[in-house]
PDB file of C-alpha atoms in Angstrom:
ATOM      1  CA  UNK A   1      -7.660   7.256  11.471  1.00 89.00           C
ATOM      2  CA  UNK A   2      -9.332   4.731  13.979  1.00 95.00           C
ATOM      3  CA  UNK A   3      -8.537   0.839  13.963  1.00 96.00           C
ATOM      4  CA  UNK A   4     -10.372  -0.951  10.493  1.00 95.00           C
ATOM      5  CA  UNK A   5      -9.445   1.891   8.466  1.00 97.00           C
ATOM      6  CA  UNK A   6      -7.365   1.675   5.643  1.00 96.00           C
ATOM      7  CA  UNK A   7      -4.547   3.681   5.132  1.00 96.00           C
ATOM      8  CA  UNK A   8      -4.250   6.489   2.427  1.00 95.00           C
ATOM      9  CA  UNK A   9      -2.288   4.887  -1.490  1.00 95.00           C
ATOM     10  CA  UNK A  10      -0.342   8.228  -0.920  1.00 93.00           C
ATOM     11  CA  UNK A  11       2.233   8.434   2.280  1.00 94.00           C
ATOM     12  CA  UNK A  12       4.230  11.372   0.719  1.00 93.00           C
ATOM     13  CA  UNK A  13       8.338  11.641  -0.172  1.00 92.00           C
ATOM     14  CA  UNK A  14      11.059  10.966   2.023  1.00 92.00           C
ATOM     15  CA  UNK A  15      14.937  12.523   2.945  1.00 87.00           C
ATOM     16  CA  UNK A  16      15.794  11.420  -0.369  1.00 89.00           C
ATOM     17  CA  UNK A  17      12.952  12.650  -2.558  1.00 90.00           C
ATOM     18  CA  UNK A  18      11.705   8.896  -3.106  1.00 93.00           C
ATOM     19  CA  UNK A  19       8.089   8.789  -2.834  1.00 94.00           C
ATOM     20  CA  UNK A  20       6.243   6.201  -0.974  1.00 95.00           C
ATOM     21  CA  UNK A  21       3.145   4.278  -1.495  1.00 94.00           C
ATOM     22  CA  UNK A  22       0.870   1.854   1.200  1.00 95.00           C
ATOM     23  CA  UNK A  23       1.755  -1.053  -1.895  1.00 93.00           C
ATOM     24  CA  UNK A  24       5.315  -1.024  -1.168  1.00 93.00           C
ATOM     25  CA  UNK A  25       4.528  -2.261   2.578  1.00 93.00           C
ATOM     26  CA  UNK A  26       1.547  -4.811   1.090  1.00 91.00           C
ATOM     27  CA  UNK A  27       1.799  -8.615   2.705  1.00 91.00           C
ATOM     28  CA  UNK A  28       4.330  -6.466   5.877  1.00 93.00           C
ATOM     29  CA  UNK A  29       3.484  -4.846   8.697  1.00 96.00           C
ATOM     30  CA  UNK A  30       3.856  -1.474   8.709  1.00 97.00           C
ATOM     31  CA  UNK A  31       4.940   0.830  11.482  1.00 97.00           C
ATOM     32  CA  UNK A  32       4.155   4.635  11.220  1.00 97.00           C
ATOM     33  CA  UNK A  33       5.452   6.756  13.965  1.00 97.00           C
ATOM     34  CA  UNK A  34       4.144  10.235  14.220  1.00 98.00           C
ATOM     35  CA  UNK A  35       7.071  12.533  16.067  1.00 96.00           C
ATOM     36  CA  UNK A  36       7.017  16.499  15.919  1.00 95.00           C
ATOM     37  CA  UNK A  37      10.102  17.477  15.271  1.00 95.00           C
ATOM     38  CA  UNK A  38      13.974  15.845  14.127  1.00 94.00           C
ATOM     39  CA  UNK A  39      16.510  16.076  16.579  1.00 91.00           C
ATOM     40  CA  UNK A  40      14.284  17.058  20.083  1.00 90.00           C
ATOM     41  CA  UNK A  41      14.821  14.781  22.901  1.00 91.00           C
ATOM     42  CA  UNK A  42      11.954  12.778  23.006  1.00 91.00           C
ATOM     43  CA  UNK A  43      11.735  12.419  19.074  1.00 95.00           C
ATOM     44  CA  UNK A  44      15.571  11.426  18.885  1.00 91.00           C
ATOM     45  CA  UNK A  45      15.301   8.939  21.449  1.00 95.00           C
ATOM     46  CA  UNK A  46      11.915   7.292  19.927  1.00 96.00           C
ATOM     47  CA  UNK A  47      13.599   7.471  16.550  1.00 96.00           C
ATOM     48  CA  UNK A  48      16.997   5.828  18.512  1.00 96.00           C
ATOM     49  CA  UNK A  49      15.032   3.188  20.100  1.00 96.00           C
ATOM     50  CA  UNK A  50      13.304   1.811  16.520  1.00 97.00           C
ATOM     51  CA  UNK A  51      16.729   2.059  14.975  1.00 96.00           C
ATOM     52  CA  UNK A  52      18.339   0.054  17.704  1.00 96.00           C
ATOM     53  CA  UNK A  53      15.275  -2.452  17.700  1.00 96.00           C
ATOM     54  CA  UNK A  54      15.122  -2.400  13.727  1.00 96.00           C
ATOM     55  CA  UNK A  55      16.831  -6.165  13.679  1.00 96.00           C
ATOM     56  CA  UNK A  56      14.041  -7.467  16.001  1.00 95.00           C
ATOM     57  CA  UNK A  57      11.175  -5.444  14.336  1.00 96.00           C
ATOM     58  CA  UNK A  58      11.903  -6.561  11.090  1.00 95.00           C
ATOM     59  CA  UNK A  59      12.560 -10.198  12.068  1.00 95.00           C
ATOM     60  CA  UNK A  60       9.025  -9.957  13.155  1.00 94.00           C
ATOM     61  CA  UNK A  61       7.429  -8.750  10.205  1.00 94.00           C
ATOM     62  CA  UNK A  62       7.547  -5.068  10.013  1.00 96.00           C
ATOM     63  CA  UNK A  63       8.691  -2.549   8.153  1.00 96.00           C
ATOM     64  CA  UNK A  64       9.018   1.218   9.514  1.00 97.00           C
ATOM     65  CA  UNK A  65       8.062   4.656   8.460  1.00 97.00           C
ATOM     66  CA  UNK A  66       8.716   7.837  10.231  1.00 97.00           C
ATOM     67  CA  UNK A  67       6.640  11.298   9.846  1.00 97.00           C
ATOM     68  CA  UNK A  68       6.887  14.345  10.719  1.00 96.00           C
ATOM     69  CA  UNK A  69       6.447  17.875   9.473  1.00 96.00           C
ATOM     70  CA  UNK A  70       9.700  18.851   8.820  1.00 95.00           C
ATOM     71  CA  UNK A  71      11.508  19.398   5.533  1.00 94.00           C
ATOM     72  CA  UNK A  72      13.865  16.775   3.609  1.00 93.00           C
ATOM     73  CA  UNK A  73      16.760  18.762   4.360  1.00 94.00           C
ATOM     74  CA  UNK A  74      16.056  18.516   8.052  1.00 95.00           C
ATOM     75  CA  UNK A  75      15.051  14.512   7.729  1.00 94.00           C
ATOM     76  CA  UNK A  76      18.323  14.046   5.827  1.00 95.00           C
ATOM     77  CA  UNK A  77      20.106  15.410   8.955  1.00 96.00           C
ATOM     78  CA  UNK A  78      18.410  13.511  11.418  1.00 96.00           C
ATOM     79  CA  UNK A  79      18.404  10.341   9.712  1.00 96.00           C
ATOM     80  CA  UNK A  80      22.413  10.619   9.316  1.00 95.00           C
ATOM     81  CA  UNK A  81      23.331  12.107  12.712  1.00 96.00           C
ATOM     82  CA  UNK A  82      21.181   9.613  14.273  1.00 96.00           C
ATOM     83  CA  UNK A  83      22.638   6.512  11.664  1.00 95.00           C
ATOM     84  CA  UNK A  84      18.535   5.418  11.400  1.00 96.00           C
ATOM     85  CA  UNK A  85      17.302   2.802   9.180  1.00 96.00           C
ATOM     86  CA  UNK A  86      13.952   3.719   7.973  1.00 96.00           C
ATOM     87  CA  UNK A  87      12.611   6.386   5.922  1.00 96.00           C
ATOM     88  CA  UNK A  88      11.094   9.585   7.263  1.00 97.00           C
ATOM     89  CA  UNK A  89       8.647  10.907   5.302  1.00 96.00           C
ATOM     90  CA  UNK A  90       8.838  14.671   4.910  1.00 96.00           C
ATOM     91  CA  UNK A  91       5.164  15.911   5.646  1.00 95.00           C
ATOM     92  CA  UNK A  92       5.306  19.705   5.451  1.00 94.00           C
ATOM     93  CA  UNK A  93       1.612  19.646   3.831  1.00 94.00           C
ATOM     94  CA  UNK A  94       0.321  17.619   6.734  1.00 96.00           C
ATOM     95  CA  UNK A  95      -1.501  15.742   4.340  1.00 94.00           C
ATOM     96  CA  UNK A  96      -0.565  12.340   6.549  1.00 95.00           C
ATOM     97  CA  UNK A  97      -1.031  14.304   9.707  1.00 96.00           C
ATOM     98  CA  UNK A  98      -4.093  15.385   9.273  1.00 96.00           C
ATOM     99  CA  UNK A  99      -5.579  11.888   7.700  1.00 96.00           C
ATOM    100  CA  UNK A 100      -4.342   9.987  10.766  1.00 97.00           C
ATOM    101  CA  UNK A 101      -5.656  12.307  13.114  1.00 96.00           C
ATOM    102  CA  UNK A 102      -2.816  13.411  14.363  1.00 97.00           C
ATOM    103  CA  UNK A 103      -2.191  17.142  13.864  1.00 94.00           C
ATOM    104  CA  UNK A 104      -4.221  18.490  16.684  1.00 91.00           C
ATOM    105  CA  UNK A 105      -3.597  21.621  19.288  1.00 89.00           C
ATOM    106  CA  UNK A 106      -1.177  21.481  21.991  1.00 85.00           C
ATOM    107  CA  UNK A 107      -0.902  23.215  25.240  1.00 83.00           C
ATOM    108  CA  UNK A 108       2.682  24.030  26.239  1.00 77.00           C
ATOM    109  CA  UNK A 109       4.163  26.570  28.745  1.00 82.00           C
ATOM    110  CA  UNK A 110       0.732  28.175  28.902  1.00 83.00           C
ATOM    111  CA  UNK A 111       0.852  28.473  25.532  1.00 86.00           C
ATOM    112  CA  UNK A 112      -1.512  26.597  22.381  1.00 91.00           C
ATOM    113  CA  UNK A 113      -0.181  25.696  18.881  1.00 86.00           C
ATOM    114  CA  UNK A 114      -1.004  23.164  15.948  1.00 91.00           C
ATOM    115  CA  UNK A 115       1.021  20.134  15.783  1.00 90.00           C
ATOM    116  CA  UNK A 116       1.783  17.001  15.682  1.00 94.00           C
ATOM    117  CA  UNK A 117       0.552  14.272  18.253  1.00 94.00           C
ATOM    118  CA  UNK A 118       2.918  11.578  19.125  1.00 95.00           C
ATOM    119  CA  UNK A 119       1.573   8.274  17.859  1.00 97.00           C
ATOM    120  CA  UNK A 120       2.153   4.913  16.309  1.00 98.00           C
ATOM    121  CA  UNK A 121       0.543   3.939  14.010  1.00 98.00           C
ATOM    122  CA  UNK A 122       0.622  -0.347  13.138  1.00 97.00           C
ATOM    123  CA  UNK A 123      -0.940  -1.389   9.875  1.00 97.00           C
ATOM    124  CA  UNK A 124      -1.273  -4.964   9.024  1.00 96.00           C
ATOM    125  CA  UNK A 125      -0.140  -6.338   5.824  1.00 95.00           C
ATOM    126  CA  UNK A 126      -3.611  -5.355   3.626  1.00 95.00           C
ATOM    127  CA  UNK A 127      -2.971  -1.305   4.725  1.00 95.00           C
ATOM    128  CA  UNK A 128      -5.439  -1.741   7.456  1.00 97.00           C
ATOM    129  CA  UNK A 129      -4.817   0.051  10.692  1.00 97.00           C
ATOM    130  CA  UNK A 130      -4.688  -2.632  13.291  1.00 96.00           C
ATOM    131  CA  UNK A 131      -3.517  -0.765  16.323  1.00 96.00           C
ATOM    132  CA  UNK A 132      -2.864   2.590  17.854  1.00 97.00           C
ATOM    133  CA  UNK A 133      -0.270   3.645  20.378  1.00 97.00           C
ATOM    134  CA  UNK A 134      -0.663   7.037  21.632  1.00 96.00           C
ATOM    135  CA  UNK A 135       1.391   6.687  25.110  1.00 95.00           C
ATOM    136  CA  UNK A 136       4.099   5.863  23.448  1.00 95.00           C
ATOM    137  CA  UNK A 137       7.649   5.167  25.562  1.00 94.00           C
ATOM    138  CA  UNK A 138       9.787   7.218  23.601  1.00 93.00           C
ATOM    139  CA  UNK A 139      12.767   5.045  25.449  1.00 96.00           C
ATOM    140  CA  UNK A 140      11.832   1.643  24.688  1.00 95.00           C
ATOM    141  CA  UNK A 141       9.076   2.308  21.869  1.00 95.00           C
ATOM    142  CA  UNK A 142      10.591  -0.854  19.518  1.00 95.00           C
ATOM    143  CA  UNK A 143       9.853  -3.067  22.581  1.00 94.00           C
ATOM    144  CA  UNK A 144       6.711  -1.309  23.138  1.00 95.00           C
ATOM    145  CA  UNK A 145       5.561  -2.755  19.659  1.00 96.00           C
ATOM    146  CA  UNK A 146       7.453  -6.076  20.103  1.00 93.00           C
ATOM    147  CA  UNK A 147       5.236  -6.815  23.037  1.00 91.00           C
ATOM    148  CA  UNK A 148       2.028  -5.427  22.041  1.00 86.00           C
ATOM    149  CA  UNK A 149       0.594  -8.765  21.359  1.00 68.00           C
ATOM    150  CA  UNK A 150       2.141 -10.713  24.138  1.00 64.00           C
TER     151      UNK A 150
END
């Protein structure tokens, strides 16, 4: 997925088994953050810093979606321990992963697995990808957005 593109009907089902569709965000802005796994460092505190900013992100127009690989059961979990506002969608096909681009191979420890590639995603209100963050501050990432077009 590359800026211009549009976004897939399809985004998959979240904690709750509710399904979600690129309609439901039509005339917002969507955000769609890409994380690897619930309750890591780095993931928790990106997923902290949208909740905390979620007043300010949705007083300027968006609406936010997070994805990642694990199961419902695990999002359900995170989502409560972490008191986050925003739906994570449960992508254990990789279906989203792999149409954003984002399931690729890592290099840890000397080591090389599939998965996911941190990124956020921001998709204007006609499902069109309008920007891409891939050096995302897990710390401050709700400001990050906020000041994208400052």
């Amino acid at each position: 997925m590359k800026k211009g593109d549009r976004i897939p009907e399809i985004l998959g089902v979240d904690a709750n088994g509710k399904e979600w569709r690129a309609r439901e965000f039509a005339g917002s802005k969507l955000i769609m953050f890409f994380y690897p796994k619930d309750g890591t460092m780095f993931c928790t505190d990106e997923a902290c810093s949208l909740a905390s900013g979620y007043g300010a992100l949705l007083k300027a127009g968006y609406k936010v979606v997070g994805v990642s690989s694990d199961n419902a059961q695990s999002h359900k979990k995170f989502a409560e321990e972490n008191s986050l506002p925003f739906p994570l969608i449960a992508d254990t096909e990789l279906n989203l992963n792999k149409a954003f681009g984002v399931w690729r191979l890592q290099h840890f420890s000397g080591g090389e697995y599939m998965g996911t590639t941190r990124t956020t995603f921001i998709i204007d209100e006609n499902g069109i990808v309008a920007d891409i963050i891939t050096d995302v501050d897990t710390k401050d990432s709700a400001n990050q957005i906020l000041n994208l077009n400052k």
